[in-house]
Coordinates of N, CA and C in Angstrom, one line a residue:
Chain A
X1 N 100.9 96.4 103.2 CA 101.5 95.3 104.0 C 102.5 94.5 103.2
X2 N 103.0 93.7 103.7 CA 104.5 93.0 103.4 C 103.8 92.0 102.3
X3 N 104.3 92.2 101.0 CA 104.2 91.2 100.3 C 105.5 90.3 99.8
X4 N 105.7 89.4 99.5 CA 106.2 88.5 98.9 C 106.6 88.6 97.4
X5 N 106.1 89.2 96.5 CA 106.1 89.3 95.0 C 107.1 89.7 94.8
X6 N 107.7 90.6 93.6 CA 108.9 91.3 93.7 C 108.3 92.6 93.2
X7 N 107.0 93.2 93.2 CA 106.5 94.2 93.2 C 106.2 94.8 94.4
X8 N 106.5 96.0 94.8 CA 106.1 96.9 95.9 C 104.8 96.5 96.1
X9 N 104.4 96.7 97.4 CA 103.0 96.7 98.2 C 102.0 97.7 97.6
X10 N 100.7 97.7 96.9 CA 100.3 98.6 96.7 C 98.9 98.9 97.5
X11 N 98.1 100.0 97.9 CA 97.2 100.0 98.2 C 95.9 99.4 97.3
X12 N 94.7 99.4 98.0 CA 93.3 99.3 97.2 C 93.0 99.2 96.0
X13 N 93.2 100.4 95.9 CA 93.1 100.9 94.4 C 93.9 100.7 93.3
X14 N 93.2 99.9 92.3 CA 94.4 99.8 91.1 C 94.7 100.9 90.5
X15 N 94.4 101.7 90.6 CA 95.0 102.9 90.3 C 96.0 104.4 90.9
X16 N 95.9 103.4 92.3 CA 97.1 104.2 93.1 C 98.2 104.4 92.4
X17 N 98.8 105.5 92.4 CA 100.2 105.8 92.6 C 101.5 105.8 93.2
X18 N 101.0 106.2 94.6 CA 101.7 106.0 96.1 C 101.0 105.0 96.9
X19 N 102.6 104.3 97.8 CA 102.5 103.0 98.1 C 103.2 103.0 99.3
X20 N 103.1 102.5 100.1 CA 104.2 102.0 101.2 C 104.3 100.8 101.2
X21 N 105.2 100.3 101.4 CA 105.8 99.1 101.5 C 106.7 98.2 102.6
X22 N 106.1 97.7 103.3 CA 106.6 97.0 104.6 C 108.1 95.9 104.5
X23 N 108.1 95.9 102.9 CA 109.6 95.0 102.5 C 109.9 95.5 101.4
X24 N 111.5 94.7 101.0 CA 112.3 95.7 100.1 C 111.5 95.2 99.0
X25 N 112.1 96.1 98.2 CA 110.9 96.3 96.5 C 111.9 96.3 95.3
X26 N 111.4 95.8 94.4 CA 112.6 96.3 92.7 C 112.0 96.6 92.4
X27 N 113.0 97.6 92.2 CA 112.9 99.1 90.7 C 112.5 98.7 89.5
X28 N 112.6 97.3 89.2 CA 112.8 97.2 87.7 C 110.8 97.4 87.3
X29 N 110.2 96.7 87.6 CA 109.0 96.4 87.5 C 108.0 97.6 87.9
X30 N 108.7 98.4 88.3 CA 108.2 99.7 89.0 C 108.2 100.7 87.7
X31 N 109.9 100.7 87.0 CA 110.3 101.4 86.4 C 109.4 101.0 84.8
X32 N 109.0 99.9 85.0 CA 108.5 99.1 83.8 C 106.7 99.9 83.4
X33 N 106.4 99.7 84.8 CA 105.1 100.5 84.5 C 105.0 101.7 84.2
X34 N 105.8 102.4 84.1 CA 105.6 103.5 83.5 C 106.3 103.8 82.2
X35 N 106.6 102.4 81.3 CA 107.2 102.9 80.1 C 105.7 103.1 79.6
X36 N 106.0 104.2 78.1 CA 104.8 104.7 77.5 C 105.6 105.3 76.0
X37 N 104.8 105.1 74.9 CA 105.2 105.1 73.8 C 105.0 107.0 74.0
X38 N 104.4 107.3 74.6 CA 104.6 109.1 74.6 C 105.9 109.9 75.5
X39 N 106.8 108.8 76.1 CA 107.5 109.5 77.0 C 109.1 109.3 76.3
X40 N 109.3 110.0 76.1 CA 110.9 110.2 75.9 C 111.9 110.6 77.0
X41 N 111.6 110.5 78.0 CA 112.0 110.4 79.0 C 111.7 109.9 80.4
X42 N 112.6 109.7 81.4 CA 112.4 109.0 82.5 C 113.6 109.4 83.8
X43 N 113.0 110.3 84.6 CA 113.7 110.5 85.7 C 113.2 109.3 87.0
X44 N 114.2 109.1 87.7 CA 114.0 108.6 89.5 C 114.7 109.1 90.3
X45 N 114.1 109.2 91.4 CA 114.8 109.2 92.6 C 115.1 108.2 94.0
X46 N 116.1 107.7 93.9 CA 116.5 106.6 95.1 C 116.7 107.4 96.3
X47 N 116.3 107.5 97.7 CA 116.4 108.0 98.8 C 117.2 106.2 99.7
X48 N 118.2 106.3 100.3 CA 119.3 105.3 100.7 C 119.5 105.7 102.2
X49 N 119.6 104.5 102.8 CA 119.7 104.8 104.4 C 121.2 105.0 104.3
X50 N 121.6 106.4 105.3 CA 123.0 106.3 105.1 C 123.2 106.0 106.4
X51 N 124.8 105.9 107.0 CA 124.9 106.1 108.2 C 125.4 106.8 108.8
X52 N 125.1 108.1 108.4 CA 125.6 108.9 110.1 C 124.1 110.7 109.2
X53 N 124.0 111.1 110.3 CA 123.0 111.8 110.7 C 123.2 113.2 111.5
X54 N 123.5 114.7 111.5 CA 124.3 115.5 111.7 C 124.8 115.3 113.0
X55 N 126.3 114.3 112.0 CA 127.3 114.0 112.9 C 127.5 113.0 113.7
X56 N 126.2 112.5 113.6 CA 126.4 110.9 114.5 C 126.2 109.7 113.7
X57 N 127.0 108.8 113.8 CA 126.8 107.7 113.4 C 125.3 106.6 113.7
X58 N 124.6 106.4 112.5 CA 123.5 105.9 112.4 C 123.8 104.0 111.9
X59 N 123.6 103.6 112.9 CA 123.1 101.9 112.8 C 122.0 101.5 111.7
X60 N 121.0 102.2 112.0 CA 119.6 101.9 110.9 C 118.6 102.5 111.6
X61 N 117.7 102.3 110.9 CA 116.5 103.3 111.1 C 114.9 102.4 111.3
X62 N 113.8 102.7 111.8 CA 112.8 102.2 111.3 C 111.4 103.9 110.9
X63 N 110.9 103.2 110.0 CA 109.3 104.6 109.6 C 108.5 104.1 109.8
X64 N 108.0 104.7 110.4 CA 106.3 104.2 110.7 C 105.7 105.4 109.7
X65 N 104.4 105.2 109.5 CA 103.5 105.6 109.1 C 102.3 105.9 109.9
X66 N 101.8 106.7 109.2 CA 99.5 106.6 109.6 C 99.6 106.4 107.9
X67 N 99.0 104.6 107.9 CA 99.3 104.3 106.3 C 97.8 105.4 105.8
X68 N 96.9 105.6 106.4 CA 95.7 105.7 105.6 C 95.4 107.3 105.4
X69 N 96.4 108.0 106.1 CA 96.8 109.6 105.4 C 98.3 109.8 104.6
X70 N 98.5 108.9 104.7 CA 99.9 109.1 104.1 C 99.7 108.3 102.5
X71 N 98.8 107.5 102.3 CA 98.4 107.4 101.4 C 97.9 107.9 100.3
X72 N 96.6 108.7 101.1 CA 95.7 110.0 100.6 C 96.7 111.2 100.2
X73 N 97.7 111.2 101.4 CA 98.4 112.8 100.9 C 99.7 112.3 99.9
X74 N 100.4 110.9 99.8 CA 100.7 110.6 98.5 C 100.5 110.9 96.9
X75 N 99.1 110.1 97.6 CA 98.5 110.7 95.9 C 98.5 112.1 95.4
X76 N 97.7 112.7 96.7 CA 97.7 114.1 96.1 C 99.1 114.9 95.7
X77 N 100.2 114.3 96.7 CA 101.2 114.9 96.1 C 101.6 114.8 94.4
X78 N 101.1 113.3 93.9 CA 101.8 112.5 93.0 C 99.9 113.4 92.0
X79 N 99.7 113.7 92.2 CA 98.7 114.6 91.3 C 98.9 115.6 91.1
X80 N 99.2 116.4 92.0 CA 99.7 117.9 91.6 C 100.9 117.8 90.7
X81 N 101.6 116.8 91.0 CA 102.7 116.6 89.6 C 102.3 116.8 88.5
X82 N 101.2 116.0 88.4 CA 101.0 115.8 87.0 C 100.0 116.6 86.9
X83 N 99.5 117.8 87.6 CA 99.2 119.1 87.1 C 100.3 120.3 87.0
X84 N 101.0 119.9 87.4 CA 101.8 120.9 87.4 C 102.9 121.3 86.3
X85 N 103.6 119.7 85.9 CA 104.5 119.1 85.3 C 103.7 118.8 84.1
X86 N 104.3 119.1 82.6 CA 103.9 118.3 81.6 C 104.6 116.8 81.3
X87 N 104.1 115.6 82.3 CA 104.6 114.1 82.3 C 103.4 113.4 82.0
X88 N 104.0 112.1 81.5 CA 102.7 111.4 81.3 C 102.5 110.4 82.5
X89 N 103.4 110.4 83.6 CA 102.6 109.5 85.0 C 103.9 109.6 85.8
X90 N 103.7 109.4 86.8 CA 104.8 109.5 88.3 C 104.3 108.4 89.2
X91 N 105.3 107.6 89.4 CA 104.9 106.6 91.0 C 105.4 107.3 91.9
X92 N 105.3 106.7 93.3 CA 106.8 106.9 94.7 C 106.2 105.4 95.6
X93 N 107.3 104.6 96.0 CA 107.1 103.7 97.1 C 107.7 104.6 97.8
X94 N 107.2 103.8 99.2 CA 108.0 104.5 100.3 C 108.3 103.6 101.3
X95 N 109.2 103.0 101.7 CA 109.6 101.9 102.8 C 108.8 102.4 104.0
X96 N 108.3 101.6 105.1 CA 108.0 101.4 106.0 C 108.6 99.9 107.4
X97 N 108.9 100.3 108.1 CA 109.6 99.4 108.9 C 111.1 99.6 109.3
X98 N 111.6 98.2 109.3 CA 112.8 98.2 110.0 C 113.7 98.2 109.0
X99 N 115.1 99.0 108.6 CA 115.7 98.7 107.2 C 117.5 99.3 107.8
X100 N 118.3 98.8 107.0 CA 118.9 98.7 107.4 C 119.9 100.0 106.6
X101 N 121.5 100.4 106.7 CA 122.2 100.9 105.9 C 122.5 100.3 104.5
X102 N 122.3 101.9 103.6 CA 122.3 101.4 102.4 C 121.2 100.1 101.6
X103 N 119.9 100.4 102.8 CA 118.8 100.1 102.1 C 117.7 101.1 101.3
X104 N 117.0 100.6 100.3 CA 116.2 101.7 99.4 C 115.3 102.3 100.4
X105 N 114.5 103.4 101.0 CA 113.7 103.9 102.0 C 112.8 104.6 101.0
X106 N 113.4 104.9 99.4 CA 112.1 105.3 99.0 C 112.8 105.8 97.5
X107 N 111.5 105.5 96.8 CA 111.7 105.5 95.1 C 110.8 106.5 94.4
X108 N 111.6 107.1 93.8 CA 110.3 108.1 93.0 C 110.6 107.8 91.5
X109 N 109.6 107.8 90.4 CA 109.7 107.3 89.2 C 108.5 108.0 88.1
X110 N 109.7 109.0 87.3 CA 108.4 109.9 86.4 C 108.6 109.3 85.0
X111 N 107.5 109.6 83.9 CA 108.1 109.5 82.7 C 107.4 110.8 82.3
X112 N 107.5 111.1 81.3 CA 108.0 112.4 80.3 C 107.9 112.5 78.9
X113 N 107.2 113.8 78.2 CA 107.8 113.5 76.8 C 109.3 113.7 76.7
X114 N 109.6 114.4 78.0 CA 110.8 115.4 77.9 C 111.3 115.7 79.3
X115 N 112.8 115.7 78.9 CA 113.7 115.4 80.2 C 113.1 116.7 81.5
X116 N 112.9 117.9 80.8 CA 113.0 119.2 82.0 C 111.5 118.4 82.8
X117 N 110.7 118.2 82.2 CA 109.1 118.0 82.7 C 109.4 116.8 83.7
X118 N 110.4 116.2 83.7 CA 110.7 114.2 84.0 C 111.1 115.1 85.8
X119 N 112.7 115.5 85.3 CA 113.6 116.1 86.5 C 113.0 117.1 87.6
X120 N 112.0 117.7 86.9 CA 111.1 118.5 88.0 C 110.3 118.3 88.5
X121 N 109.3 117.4 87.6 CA 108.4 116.6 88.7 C 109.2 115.4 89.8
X122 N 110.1 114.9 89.5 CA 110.7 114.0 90.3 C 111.4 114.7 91.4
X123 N 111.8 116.2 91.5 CA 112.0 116.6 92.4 C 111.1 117.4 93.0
X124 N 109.8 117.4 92.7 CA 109.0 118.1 93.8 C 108.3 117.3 94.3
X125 N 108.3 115.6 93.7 CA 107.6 114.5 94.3 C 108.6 114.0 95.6
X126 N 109.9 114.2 95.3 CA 110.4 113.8 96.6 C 110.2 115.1 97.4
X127 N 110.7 116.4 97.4 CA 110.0 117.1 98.3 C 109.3 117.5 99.3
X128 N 107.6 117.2 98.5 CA 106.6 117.0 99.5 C 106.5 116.4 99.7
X129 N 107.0 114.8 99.6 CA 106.6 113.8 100.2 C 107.5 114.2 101.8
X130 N 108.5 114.8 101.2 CA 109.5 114.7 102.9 C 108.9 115.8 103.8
X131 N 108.1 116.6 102.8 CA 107.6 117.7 103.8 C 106.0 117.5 104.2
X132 N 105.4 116.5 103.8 CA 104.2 116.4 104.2 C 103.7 115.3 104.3
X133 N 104.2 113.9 104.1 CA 103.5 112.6 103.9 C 103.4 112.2 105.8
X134 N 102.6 111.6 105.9 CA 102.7 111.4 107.7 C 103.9 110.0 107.3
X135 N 105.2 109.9 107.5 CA 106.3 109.0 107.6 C 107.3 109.8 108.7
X136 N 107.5 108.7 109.6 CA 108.5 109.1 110.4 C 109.6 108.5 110.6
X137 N 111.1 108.8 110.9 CA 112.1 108.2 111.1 C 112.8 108.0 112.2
X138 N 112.6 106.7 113.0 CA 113.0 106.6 114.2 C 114.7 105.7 113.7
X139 N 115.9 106.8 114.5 CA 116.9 106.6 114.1 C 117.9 106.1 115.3
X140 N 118.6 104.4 115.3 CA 119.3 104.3 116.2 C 120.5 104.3 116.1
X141 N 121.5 105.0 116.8 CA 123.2 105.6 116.8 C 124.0 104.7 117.2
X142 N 125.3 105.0 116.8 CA 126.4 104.2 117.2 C 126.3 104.3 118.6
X143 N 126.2 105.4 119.3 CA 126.4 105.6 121.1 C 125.3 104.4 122.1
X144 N 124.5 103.9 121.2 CA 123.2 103.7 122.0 C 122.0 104.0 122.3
X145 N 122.1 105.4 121.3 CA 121.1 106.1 121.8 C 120.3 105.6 120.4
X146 N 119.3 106.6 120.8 CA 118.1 106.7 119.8 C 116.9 107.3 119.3
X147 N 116.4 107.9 118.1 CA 115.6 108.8 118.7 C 114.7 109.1 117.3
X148 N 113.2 109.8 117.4 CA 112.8 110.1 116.2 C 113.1 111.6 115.8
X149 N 113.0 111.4 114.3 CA 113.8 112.9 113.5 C 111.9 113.6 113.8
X150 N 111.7 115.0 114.0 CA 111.1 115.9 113.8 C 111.7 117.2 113.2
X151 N 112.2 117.2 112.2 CA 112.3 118.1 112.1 C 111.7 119.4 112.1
X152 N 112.6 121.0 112.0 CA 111.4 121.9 111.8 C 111.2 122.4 110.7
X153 N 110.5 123.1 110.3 CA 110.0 123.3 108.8 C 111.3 124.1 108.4
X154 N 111.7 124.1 107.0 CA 112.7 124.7 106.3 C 113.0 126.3 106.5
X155 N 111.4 126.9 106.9 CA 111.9 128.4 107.3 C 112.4 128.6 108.2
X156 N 112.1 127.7 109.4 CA 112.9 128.0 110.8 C 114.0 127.2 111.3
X157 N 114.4 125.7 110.0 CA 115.5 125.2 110.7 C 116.4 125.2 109.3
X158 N 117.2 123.9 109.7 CA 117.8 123.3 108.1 C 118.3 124.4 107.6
Chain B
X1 N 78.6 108.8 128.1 CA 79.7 109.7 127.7 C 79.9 109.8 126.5
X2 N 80.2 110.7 125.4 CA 80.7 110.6 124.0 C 82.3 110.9 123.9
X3 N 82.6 109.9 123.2 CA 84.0 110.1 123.3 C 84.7 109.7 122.1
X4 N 85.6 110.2 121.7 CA 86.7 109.8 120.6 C 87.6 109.3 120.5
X5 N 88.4 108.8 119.7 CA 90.0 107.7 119.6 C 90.7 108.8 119.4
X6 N 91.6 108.8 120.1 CA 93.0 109.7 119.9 C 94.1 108.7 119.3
X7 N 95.1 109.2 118.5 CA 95.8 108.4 117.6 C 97.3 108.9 117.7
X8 N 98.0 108.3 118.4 CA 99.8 108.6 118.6 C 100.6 108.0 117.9
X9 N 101.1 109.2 117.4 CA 102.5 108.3 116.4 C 103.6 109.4 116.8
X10 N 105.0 108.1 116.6 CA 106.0 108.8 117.2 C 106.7 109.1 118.2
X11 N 107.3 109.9 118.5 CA 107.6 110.6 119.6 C 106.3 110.6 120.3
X12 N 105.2 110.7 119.8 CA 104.0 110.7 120.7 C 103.5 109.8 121.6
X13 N 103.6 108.7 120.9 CA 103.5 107.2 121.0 C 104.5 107.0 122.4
X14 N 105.7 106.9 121.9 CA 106.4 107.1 122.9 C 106.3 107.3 124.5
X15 N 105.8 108.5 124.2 CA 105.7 109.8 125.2 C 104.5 109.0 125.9
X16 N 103.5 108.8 124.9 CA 102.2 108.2 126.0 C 102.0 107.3 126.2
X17 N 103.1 106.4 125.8 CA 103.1 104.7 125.9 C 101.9 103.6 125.5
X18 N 101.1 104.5 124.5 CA 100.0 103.9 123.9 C 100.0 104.5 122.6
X19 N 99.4 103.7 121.6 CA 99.1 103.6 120.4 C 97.9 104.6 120.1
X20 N 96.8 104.4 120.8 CA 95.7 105.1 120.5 C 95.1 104.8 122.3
X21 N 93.9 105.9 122.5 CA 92.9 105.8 123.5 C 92.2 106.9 123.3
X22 N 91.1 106.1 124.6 CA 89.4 106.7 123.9 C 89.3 108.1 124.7
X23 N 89.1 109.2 124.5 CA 88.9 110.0 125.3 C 87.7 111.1 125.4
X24 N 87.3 112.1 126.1 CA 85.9 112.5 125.7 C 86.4 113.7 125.2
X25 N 85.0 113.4 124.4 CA 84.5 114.6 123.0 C 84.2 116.1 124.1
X26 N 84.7 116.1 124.9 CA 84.1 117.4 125.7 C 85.3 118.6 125.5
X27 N 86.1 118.9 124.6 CA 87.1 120.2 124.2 C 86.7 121.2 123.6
X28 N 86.9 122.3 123.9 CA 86.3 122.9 123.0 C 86.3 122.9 121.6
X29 N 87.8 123.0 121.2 CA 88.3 122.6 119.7 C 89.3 121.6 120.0
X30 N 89.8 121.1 118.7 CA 91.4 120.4 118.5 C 92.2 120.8 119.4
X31 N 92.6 121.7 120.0 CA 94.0 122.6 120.1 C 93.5 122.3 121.3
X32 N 92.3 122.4 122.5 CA 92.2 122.4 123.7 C 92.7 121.0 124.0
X33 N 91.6 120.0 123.1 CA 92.2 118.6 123.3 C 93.7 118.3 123.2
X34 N 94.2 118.7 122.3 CA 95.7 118.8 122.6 C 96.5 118.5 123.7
X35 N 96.0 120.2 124.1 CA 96.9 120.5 125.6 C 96.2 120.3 126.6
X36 N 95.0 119.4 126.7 CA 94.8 118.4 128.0 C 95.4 117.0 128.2
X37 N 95.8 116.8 126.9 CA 96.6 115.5 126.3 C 98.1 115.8 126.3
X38 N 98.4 116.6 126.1 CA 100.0 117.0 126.7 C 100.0 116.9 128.0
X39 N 99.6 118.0 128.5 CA 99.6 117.7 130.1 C 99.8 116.3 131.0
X40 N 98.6 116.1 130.0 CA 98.8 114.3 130.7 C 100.1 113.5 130.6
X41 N 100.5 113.6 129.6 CA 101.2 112.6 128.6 C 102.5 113.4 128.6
X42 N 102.5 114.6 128.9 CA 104.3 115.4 128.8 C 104.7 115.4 127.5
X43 N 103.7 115.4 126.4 CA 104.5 115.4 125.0 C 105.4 116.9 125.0
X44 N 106.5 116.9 124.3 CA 107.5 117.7 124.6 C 107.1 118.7 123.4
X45 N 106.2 118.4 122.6 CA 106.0 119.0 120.8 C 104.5 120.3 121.4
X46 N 104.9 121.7 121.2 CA 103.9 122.9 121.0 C 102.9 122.0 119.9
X47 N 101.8 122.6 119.9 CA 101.1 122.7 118.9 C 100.9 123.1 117.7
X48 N 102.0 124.4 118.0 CA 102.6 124.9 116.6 C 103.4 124.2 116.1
X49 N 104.0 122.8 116.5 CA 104.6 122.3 115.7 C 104.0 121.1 115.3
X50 N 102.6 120.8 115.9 CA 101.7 119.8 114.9 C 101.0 120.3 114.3
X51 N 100.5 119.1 113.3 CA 99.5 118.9 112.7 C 98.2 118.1 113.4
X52 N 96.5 118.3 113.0 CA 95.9 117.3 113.2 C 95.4 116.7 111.9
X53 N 94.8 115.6 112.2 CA 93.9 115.0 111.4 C 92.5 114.2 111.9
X54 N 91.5 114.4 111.3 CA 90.2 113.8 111.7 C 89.9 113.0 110.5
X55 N 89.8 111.7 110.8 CA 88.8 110.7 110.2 C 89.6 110.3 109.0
X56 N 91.3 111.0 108.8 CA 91.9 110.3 108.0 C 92.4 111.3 106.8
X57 N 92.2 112.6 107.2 CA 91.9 113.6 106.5 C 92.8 114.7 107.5
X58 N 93.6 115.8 107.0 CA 94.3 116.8 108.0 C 92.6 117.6 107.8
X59 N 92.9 118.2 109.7 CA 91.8 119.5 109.9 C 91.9 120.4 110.4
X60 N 91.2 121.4 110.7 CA 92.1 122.7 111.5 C 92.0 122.5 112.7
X61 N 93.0 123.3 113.5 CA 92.6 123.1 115.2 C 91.3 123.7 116.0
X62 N 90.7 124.8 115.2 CA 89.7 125.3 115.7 C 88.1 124.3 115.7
X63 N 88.5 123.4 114.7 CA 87.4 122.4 114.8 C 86.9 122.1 116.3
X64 N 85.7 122.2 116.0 CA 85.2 121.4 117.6 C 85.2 119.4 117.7
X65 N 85.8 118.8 118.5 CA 85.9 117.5 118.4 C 84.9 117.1 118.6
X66 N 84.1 115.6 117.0 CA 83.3 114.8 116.9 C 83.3 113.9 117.8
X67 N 82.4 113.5 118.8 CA 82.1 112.0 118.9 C 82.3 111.5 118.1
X68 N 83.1 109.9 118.6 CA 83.0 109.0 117.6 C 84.3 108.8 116.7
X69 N 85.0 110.3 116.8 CA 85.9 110.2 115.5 C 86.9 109.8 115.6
X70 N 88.0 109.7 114.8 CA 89.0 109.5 115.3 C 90.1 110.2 115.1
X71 N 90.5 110.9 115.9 CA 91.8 111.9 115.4 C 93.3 112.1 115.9
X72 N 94.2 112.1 114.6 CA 95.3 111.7 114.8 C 96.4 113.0 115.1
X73 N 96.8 113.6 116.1 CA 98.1 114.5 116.3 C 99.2 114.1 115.4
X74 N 99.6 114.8 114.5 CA 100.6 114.4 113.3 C 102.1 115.6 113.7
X75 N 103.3 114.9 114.3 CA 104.5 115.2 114.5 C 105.1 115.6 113.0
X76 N 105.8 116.3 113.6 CA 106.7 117.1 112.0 C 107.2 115.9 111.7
X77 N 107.2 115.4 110.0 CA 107.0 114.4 109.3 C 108.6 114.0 108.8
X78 N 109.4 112.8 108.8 CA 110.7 112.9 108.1 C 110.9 111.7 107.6
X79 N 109.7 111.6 106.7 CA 110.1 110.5 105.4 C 111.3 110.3 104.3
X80 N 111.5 110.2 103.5 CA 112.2 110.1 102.6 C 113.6 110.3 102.6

């Protein structure tokens, strides 16, 4: 839920990883917790509301969530990382709500002994988050209109 | 009667003009409850293009539906 601090919203657990966040968040403090005297490196990923959307001009957007599976499948995305990837820890916020153009909608943040292990887990944490987190994007157009994205899965559309 | 919470998000929500309602546990599986809930509701999304979830957890459609539980129809997802 919407906090106040200048730290993202985090769930329950002090040891969550994945977070949604009902207001804007800094990077800095985000990026802070994962320094580590074993990482010699540090990938992120900023995801940015743009405005236009194939082909139409987008006003802004709002995501809802189901916070309490999107959560769970968070983590697990943000675990398989770090089985998969040799890093020493990975976050992701993920905005929820009403936000506007050229606002943050979502942060990914690895550290690393080493750049290749940093860049790959940071791109398969945004990934599945886009392909499996329950977050949705209800998008309103320059025309009036408005509408939420479903996309179809990568083998049959995109 | 035994019955369960159904959970709309999205386009779903939308479509049924409610957030959540109680409905009975009498489907055979997931997938029947579904498409007695489409019908109703005119959701425009096959089945093959959702996901479910029970109790907060994704499940398969052939599950038979719990009393009690609560389960969420999960629309193709476009976070990030």
């Amino acid at each position: 839920m919407a906090h106040s601090d200048t730290s993202a919203s985090r769930s329950a657990a002090p040891e969550a990883r994945f977070a949604l966040s009902a207001a804007a968040f800094e990077i800095a403090p985000l990026r802070a917790g994962l320094l580590s005297a074993q990482a010699g490196a540090y990938a992120s990923f900023e995801g940015w509301v743009r405005d236009h959307h194939g082909g139409r001009a987008v006003l802004g957007l709002r995501y809802e969530s189901y916070a309490e599976l999107a959560l769970s499948e968070g983590e697990k995305v943000l675990a398989e990382a770090r089985e998969r990837f040799a890093i020493v820890d990975a976050h992701c916020v993920h905005r929820v709500g009403d936000l506007a153009i050229g606002e943050l909608a979502v942060w990914v943040g690895v550290s690393a002994a080493h750049r290749d292990a940093a860049f790959a887990a940071c791109r398969y944490i945004i990934d599945e988050t886009k392909a499996r987190v329950p977050i949705w994007k209800h998008e309103r157009y320059a025309d009036g209109d408005a509408d939420w994205l479903h996309p179809l899965p990568p083998a049959a559309g995109a | 009667m035994s019955t369960l919470t159904v959970l709309y998000f999205a386009s779903l929500r939308d479509a049924a003009g409610i957030a959540s309602e109680s409905v009975p546990a009498d489907a055979r599986d997931l997938r029947g409850l579904y498409e007695t809930l489409r019908a109703r509701h005119g959701f425009a999304l096959p089945v093959e293009r959702l996901r479910v979830a029970v109790d907060g957890a994704f499940a398969r459609w052939d599950e038979a539906p719990r009393a009690g539980s609560e389960v969420a129809f999960i629309p193709p997802v476009s976070g990030g």
